[in-house]
Tab-separated table of C-alpha atoms (C1' of nucleotides) in Angstrom:
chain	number	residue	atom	x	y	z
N	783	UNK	CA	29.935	19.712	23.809
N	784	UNK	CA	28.642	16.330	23.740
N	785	UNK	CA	27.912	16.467	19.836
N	786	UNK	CA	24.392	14.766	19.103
N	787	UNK	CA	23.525	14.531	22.586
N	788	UNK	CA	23.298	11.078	24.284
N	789	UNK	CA	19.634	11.290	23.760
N	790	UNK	CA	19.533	11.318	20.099
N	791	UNK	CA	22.204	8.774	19.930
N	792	UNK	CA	20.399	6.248	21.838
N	793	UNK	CA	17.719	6.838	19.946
N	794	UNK	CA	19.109	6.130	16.773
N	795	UNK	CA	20.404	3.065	18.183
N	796	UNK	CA	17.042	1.954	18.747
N	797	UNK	CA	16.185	2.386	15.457
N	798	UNK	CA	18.580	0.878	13.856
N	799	UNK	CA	17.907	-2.047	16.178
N	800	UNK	CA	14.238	-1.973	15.460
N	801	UNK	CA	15.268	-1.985	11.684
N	802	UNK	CA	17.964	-4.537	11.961
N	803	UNK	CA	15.371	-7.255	13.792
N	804	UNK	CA	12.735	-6.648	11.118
N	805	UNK	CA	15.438	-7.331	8.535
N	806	UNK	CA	17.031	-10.296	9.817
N	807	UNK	CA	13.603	-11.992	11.221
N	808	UNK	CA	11.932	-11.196	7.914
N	809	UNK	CA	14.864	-13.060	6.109
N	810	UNK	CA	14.311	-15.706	8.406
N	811	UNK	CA	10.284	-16.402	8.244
N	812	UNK	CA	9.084	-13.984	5.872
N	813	UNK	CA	7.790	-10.702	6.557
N	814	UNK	CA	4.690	-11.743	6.610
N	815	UNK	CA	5.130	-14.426	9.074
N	816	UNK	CA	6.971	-12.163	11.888
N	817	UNK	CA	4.982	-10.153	14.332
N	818	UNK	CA	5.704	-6.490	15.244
N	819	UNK	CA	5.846	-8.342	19.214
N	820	UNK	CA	9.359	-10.259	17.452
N	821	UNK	CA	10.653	-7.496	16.096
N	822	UNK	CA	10.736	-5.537	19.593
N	823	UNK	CA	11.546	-8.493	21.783
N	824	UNK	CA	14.551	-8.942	19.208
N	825	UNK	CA	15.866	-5.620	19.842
N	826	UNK	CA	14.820	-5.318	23.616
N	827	UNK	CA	12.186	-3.155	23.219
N	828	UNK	CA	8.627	-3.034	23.715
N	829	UNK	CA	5.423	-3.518	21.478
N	830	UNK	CA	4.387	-0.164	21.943
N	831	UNK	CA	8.035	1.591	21.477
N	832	UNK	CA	7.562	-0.176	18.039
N	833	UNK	CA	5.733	2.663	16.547
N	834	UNK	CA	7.361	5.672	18.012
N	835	UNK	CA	9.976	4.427	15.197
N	836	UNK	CA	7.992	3.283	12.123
N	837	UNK	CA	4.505	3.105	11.198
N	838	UNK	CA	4.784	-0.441	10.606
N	839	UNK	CA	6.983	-3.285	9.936
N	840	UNK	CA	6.923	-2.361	5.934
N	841	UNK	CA	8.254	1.130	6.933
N	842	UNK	CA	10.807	-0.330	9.234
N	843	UNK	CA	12.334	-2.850	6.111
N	844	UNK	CA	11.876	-0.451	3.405
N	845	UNK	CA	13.047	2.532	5.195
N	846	UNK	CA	15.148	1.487	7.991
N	847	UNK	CA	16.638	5.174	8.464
N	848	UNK	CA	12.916	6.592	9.254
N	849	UNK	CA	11.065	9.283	7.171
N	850	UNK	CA	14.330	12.140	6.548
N	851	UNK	CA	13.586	14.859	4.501
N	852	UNK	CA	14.570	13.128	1.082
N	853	UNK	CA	17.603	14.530	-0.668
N	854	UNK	CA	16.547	14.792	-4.405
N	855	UNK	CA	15.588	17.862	-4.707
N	856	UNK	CA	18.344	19.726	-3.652
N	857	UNK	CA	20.507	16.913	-5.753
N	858	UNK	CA	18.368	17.797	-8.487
N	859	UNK	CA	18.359	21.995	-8.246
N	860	UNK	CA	22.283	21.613	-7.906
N	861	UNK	CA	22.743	20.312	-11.150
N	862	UNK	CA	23.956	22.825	-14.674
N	863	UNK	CA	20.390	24.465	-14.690
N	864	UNK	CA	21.600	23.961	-18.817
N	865	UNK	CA	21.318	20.375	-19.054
N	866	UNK	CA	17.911	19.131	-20.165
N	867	UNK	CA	15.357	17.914	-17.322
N	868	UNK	CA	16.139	14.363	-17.939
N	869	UNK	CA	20.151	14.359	-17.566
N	870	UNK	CA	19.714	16.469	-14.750
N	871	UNK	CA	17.517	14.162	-13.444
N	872	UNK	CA	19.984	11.060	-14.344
N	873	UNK	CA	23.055	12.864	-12.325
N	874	UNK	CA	20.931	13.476	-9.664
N	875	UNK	CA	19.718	9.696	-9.425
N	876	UNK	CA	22.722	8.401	-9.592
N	877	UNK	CA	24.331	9.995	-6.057
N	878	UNK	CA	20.762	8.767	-4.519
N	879	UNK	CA	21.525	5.309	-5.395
N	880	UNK	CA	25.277	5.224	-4.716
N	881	UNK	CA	23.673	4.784	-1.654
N	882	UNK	CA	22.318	1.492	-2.031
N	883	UNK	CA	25.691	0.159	-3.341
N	884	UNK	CA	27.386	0.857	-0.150
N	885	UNK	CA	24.799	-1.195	1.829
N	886	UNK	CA	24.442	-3.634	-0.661
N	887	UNK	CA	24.190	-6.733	0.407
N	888	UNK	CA	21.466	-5.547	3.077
N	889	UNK	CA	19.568	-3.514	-0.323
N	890	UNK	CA	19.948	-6.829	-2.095
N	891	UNK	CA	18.226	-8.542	0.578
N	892	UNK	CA	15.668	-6.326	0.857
N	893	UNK	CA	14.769	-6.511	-2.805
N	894	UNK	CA	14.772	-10.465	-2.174
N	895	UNK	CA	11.812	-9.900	0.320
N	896	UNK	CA	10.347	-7.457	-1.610
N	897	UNK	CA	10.368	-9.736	-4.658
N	898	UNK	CA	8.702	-12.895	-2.390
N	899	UNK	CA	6.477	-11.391	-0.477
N	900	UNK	CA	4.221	-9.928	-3.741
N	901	UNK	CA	2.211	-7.653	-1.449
N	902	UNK	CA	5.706	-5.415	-0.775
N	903	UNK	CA	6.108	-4.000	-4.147
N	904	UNK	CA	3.012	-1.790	-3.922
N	905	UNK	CA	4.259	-0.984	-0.286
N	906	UNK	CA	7.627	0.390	-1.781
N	907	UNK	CA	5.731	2.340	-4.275
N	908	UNK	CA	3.267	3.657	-1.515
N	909	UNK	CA	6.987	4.380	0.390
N	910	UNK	CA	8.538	5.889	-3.358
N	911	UNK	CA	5.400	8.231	-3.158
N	912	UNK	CA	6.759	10.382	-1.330
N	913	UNK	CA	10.369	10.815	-3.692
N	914	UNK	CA	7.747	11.248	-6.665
N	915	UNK	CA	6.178	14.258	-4.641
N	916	UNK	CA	9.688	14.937	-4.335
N	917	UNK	CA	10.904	14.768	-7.839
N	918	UNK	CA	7.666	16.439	-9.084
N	919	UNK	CA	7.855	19.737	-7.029
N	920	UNK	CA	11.788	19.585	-8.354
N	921	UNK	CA	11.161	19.217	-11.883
N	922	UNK	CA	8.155	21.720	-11.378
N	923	UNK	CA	11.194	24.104	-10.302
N	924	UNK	CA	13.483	23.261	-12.602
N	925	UNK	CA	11.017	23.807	-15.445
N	926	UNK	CA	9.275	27.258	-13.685
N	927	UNK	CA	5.789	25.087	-14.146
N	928	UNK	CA	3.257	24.218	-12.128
N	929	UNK	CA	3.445	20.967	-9.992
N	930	UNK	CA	-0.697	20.507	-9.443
N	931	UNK	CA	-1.683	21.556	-12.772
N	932	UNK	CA	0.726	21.005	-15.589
N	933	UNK	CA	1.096	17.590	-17.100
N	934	UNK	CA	5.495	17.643	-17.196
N	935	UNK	CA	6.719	17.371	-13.606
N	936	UNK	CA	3.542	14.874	-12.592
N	937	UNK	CA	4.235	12.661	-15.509
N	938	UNK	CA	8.212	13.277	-15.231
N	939	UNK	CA	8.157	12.581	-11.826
N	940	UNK	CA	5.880	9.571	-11.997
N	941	UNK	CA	7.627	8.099	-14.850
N	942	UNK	CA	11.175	8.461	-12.878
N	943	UNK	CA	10.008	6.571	-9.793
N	944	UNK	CA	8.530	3.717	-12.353
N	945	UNK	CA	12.409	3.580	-14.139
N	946	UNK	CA	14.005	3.480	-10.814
N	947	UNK	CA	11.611	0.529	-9.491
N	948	UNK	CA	12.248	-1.231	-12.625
N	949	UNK	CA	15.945	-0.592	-12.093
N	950	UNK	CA	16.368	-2.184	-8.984
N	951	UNK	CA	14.154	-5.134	-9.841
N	952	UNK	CA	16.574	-5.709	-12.454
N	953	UNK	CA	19.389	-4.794	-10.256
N	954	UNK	CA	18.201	-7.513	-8.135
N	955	UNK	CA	17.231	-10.225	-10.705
N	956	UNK	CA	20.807	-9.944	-11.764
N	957	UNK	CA	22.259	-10.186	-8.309
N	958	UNK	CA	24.575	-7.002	-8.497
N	959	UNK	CA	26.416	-8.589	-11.869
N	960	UNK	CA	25.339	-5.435	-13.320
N	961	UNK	CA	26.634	-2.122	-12.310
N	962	UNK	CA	23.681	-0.162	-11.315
N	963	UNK	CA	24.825	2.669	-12.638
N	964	UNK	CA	24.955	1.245	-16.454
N	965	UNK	CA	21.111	0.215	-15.507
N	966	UNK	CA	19.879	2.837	-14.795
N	967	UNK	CA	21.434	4.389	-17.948
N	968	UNK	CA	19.842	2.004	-19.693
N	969	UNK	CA	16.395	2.217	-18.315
N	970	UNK	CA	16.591	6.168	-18.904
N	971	UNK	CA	18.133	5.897	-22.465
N	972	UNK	CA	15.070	4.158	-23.312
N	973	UNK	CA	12.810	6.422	-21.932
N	974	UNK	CA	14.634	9.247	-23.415
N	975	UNK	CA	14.489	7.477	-26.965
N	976	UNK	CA	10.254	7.582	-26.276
N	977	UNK	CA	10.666	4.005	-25.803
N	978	UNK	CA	11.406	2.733	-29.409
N	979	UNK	CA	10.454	-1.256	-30.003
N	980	UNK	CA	13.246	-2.903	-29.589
N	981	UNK	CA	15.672	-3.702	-32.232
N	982	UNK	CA	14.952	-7.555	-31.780
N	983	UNK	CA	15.062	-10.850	-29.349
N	984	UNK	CA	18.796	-10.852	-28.823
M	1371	UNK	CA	-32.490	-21.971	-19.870
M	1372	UNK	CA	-32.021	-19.201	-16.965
M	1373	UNK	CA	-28.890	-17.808	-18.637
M	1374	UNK	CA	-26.791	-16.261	-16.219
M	1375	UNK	CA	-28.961	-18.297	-13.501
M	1376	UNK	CA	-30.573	-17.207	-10.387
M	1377	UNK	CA	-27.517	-17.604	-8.183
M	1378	UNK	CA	-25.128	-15.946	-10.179
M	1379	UNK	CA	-27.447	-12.728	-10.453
M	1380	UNK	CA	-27.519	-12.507	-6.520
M	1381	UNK	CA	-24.432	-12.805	-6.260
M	1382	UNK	CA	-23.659	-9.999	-8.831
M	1383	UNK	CA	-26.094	-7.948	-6.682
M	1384	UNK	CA	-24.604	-8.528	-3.267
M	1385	UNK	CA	-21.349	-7.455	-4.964
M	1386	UNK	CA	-22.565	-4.132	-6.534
M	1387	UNK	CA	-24.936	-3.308	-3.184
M	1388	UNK	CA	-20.947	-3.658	-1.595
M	1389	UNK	CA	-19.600	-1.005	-3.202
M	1390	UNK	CA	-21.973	0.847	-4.183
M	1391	UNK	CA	-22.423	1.208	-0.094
M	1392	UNK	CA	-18.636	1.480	0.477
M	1393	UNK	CA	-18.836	4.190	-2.199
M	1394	UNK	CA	-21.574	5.985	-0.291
M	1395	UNK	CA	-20.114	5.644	3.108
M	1396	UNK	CA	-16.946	7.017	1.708
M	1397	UNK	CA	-18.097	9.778	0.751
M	1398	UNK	CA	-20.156	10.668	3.285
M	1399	UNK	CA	-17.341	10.497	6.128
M	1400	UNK	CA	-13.884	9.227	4.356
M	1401	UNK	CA	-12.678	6.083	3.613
M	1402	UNK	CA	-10.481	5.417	6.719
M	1403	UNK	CA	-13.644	6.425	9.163
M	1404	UNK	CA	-15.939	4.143	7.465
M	1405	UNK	CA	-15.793	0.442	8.781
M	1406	UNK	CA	-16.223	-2.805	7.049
M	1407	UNK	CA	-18.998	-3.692	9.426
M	1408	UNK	CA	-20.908	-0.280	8.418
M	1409	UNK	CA	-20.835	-1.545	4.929
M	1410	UNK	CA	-21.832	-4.488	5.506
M	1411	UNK	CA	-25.285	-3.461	7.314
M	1412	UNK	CA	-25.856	-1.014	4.830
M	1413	UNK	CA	-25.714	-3.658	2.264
M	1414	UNK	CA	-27.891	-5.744	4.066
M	1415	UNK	CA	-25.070	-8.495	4.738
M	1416	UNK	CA	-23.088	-9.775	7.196
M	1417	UNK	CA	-19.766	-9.102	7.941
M	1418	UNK	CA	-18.266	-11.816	7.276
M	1419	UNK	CA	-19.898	-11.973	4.009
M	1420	UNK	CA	-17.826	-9.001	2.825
M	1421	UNK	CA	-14.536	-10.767	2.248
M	1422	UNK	CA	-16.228	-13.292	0.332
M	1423	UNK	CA	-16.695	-10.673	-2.322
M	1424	UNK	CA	-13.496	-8.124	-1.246
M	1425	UNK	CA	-10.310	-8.462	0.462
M	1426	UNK	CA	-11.124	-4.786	1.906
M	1427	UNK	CA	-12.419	-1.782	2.093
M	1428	UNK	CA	-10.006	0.025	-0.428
M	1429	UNK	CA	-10.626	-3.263	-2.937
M	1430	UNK	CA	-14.595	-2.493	-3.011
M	1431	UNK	CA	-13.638	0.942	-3.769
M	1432	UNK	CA	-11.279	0.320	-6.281
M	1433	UNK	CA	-12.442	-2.533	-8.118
M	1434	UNK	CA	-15.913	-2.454	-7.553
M	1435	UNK	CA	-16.161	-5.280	-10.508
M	1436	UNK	CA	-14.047	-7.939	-8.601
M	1437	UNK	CA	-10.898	-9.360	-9.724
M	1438	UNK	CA	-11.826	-10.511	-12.912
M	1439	UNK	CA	-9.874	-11.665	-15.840
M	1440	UNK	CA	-7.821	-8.346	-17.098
M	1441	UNK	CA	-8.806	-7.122	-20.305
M	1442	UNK	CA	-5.580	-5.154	-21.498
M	1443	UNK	CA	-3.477	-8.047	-22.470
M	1444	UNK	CA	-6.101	-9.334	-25.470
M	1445	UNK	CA	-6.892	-5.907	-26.401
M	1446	UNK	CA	-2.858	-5.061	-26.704
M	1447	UNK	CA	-2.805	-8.291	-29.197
M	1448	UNK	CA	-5.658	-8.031	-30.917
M	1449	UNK	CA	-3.860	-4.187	-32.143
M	1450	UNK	CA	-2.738	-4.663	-35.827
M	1451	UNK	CA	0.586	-6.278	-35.228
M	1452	UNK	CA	2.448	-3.920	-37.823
M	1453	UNK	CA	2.048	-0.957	-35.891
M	1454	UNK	CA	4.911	-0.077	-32.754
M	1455	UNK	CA	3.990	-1.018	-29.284
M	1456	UNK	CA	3.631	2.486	-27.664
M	1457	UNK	CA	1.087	2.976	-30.549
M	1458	UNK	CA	-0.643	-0.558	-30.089
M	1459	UNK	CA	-0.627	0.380	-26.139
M	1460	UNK	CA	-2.158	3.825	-26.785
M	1461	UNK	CA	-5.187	2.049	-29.075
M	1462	UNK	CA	-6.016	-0.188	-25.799
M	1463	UNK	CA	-5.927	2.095	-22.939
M	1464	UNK	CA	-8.628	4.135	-24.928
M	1465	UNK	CA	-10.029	1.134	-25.335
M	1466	UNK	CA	-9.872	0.255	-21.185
M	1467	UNK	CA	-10.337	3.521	-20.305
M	1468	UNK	CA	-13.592	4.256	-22.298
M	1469	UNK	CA	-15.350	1.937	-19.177
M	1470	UNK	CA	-14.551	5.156	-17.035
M	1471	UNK	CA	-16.141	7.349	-19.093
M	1472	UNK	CA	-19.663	5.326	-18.910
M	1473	UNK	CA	-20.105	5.706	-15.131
M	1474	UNK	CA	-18.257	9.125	-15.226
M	1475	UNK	CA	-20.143	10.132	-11.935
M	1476	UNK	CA	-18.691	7.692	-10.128
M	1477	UNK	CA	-14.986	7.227	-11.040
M	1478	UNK	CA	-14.889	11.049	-10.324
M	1479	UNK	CA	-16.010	10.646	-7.308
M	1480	UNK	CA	-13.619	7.926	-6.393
M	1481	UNK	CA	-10.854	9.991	-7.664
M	1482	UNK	CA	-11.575	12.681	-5.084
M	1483	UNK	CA	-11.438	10.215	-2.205
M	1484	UNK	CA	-8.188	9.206	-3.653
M	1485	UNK	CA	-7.124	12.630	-3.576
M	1486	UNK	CA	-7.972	13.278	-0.330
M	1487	UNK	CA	-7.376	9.970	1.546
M	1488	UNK	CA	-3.689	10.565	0.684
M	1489	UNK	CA	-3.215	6.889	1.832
M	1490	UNK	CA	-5.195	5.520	-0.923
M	1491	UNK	CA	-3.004	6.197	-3.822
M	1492	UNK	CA	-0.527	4.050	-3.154
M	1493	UNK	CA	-3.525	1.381	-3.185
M	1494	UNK	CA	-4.610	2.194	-6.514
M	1495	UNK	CA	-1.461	1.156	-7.812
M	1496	UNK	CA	-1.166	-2.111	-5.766
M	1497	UNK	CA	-4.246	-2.510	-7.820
M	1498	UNK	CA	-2.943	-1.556	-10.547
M	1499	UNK	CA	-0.047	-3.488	-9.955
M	1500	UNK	CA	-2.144	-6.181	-11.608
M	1501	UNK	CA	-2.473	-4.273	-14.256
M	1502	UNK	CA	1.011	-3.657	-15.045
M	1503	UNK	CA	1.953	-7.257	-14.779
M	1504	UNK	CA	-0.674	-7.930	-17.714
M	1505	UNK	CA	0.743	-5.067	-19.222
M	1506	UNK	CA	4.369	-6.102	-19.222
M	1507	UNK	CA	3.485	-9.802	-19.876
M	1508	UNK	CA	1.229	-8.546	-23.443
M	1509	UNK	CA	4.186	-6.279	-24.473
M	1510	UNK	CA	6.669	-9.238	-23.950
M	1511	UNK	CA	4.379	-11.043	-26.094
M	1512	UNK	CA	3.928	-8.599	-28.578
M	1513	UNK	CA	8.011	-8.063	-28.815
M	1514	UNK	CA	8.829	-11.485	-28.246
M	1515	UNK	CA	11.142	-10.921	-25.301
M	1516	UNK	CA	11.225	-11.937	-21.860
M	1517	UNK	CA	8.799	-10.100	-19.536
M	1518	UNK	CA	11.024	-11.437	-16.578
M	1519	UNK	CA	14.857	-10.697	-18.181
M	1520	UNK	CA	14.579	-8.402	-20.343
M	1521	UNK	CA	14.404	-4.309	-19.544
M	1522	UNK	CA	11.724	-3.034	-22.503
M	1523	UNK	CA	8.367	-5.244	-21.251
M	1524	UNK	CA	8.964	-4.530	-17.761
M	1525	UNK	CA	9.609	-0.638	-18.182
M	1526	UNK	CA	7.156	0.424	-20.697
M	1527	UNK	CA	4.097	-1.649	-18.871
M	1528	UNK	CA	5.423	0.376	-15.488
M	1529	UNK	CA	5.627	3.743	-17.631
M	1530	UNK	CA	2.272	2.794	-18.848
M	1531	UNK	CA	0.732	2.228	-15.633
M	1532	UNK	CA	2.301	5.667	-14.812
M	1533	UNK	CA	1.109	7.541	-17.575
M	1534	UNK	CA	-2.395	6.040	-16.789
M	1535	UNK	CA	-1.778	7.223	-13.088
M	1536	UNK	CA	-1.241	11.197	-14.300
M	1537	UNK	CA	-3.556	10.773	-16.775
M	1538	UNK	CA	-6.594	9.903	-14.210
M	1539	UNK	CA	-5.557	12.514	-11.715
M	1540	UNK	CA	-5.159	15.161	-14.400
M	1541	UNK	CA	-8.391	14.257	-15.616
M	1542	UNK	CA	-9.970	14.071	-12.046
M	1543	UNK	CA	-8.218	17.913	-11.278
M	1544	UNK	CA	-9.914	19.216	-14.390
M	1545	UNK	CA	-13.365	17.696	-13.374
M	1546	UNK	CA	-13.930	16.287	-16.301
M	1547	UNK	CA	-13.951	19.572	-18.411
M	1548	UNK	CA	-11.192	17.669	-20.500
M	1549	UNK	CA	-11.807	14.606	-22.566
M	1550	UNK	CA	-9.774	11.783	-21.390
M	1551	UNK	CA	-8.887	10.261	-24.125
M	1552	UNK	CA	-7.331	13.632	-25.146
M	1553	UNK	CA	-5.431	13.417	-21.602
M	1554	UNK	CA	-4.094	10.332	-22.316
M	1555	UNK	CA	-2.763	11.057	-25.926
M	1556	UNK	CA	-1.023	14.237	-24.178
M	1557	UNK	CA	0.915	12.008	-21.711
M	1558	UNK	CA	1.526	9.390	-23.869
M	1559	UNK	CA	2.587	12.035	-26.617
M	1560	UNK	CA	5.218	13.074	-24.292
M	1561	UNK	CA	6.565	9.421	-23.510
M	1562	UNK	CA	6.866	8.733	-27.234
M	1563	UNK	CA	8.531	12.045	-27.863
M	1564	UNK	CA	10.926	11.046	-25.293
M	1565	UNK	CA	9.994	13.687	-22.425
M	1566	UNK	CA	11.385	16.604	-23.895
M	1567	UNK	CA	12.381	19.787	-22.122
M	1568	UNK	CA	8.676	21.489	-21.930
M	1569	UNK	CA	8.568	24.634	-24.386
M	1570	UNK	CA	8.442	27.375	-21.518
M	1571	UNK	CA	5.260	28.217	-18.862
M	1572	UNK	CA	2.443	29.426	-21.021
D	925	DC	C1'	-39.729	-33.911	-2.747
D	926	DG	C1'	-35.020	-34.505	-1.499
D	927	DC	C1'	-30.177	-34.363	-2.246
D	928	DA	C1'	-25.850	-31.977	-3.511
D	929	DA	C1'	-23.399	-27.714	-4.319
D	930	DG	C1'	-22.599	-23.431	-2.864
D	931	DA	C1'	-23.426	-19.127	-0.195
D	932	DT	C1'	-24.219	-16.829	4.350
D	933	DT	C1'	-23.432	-16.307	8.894
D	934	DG	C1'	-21.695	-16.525	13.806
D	935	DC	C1'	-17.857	-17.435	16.637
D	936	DA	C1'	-13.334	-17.447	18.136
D	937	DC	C1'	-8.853	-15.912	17.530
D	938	DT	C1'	-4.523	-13.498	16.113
D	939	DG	C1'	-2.490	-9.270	14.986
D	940	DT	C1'	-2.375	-4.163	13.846
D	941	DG	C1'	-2.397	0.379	15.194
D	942	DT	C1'	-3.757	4.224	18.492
D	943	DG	C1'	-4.882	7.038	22.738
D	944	DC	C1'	-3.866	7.736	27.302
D	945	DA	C1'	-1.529	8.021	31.556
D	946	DA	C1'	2.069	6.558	34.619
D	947	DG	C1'	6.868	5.976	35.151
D	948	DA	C1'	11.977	6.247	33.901
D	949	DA	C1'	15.804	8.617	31.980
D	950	DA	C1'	18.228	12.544	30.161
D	951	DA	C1'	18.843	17.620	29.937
D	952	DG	C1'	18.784	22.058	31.894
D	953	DT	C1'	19.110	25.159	36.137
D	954	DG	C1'	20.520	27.180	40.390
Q	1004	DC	C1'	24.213	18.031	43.912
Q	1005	DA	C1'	19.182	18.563	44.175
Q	1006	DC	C1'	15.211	19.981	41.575
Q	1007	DT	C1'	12.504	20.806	37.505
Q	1008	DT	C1'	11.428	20.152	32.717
Q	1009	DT	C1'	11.462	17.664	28.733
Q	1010	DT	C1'	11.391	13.572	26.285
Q	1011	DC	C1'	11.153	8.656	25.667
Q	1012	DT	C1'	9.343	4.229	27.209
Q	1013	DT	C1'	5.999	1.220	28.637
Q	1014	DG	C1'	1.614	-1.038	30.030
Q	1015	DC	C1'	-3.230	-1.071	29.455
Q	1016	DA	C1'	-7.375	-0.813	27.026
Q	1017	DC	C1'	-9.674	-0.601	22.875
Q	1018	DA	C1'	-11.520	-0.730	18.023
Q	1019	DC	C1'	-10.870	-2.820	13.857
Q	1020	DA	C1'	-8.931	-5.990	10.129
Q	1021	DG	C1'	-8.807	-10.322	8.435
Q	1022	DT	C1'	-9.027	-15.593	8.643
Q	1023	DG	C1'	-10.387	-20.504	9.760
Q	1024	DC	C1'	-14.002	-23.379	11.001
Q	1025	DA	C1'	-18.402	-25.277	11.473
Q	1026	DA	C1'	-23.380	-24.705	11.410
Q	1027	DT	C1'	-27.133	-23.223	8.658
Q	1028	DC	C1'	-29.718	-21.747	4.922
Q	1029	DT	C1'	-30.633	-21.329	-0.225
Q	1030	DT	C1'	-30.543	-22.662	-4.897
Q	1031	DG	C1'	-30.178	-25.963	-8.673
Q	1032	DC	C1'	-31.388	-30.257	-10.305
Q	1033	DG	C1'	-32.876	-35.006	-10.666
DNA sequence: CGCAAGATTGCACTGTGTGCAAGAAAAGTG
DNA sequence: CACTTTTCTTGCACACAGTGCAATCTTGCG
């Protein structure tokens, strides 16, 4: 009974080696400055090993624990099937991003990168794609609609991944002097007011 | 008195005989198997002549006009100033989005490489990305806050770019049989209603 | 015509990402 | 323990993206 198996824990080492080089070399020179040859050599591996772990240094930074099957759906189905989509939705957020507070000076530095390098952003999107898929087939379930042809769980979906981007840009801009918690609430009390115009400059 | 003078034209020429081969090409054998050097000959051009008018393959696809100025943020301020942003917002994406009506053909067909390149998606919105920048920085404008501090320019000129997202790929799934502009007022409806729970499956 | 500005092109070079096959290491088996 | 199978690693070769530079050609204009 060896539990995960050597195997599989070596090879998570390697990952997390892979992803810990492309962090701290792209804090150093700037992801766009570091090579994919760095990153390996950094965690004593080879070029080629690289990509039996991530697709590409962007993958490796913005997802450092690889592809997973993505956990909000199931956070999403579990909530009271009586709350409305949207505070479902909210609970169901927050435990996906408790995660980033418990890593969060690594999270922080990430959004740092992100937030220099100008041509990440879209590359987090193009990464979020895949938890708006996610999100849409939920709220498609939740709602007994169809995710390819009705407008809800699409523009739900899409419109969730937008207030969570926004969040953590915020998050970020504010250097974790804001609970993220109280901004997402405030992001998705806007959108759940249909985005009034604000009250005025405070 | 040439007017636009010789040069320019050319050069206007060279740039639509560029996409309007990587638009071919795609669609012959898929984005991702066509290569830039393919365009090129079919466009009569070098190679290296390419990235004076594109920084890629998905750019010529995408933005077959070039960078270009960005037309949203006049038309959002040149709305009648009384009326609330969403509303404002609403007037000047028909406004944008009447272009893609005129060459219907085409944008359709871009859509379904979109669709099926699966990779290109993403893309569109680091494209948009632009977009949403102007989008945020016109709404700060328009409300008088800060498009970098404060939460409401930021999030409704992401939402925006979202509902613009669903609202092309709706449009693109129904093949045209339904007007976009009435697409757009649907999503946007919904954002300004604050995504209520839909009715039930009809 | 003849010069200046600007566009096109070829060349060389770095880096990405992939397919393939050989080799090393772990897991399973008697 | 020895032997096989499975899985991961690695090197090699290759096609392509994208960029800097310098030579060359074209257009605009005096």
């Amino acid at each position: 009974m060896t539990g995960p198996g050597l195997r599989a824990r070596k090879k998570q080492d390697t990952r997390a080696a892979l992803a810990a080089a492309t962090l701290e070399l792209a804090a150093e020179h700037g992801l766009a400055a570091v090579t994919v040859e760095q990153i390996a050599a950094r965690a004593g591996v080879s070029y080629r090993t690289f990509f039996n772990y991530f697709s590409g240094k962007e993958e490796a930074l913005l997802r450092p624990g690889g592809a997973g099957p993505g956990t909000f759906g199931p956070r999403l189905l579990g909530q009271d099937p009586a709350l409305p989509v949207l505070a479902a939705a909210r609970a169901a957020l927050h435990e996906e991003l408790a995660v980033l507070e418990s890593d969060r000076a690594a999270w922080q530095l990430r959004l740092t990168l992100i937030a220099d390098d100008e041509a990440l952003l879209p590359r987090l999107v193009e990464l979020g794609a895949t938890g708006e898929r996610e999100m849409t087939a939920a709220v498609a379930a939740r709602t007994g609609q169809d995710a390819e042809r009705d407008l809800y769980p699409a523009l739900v979906g899409a419109v969730l991944g937008c207030a969570v981007r926004v969040t953590l840009a915020r998050w970020h801009r504010l250097e974790g002097r804001a609970p993220l918690p109280r901004l997402l609430d405030e992001a998705l009390d806007a959108l759940a007011a249909g985005l009034p115009d604000p009250a005025s400059p405070s």
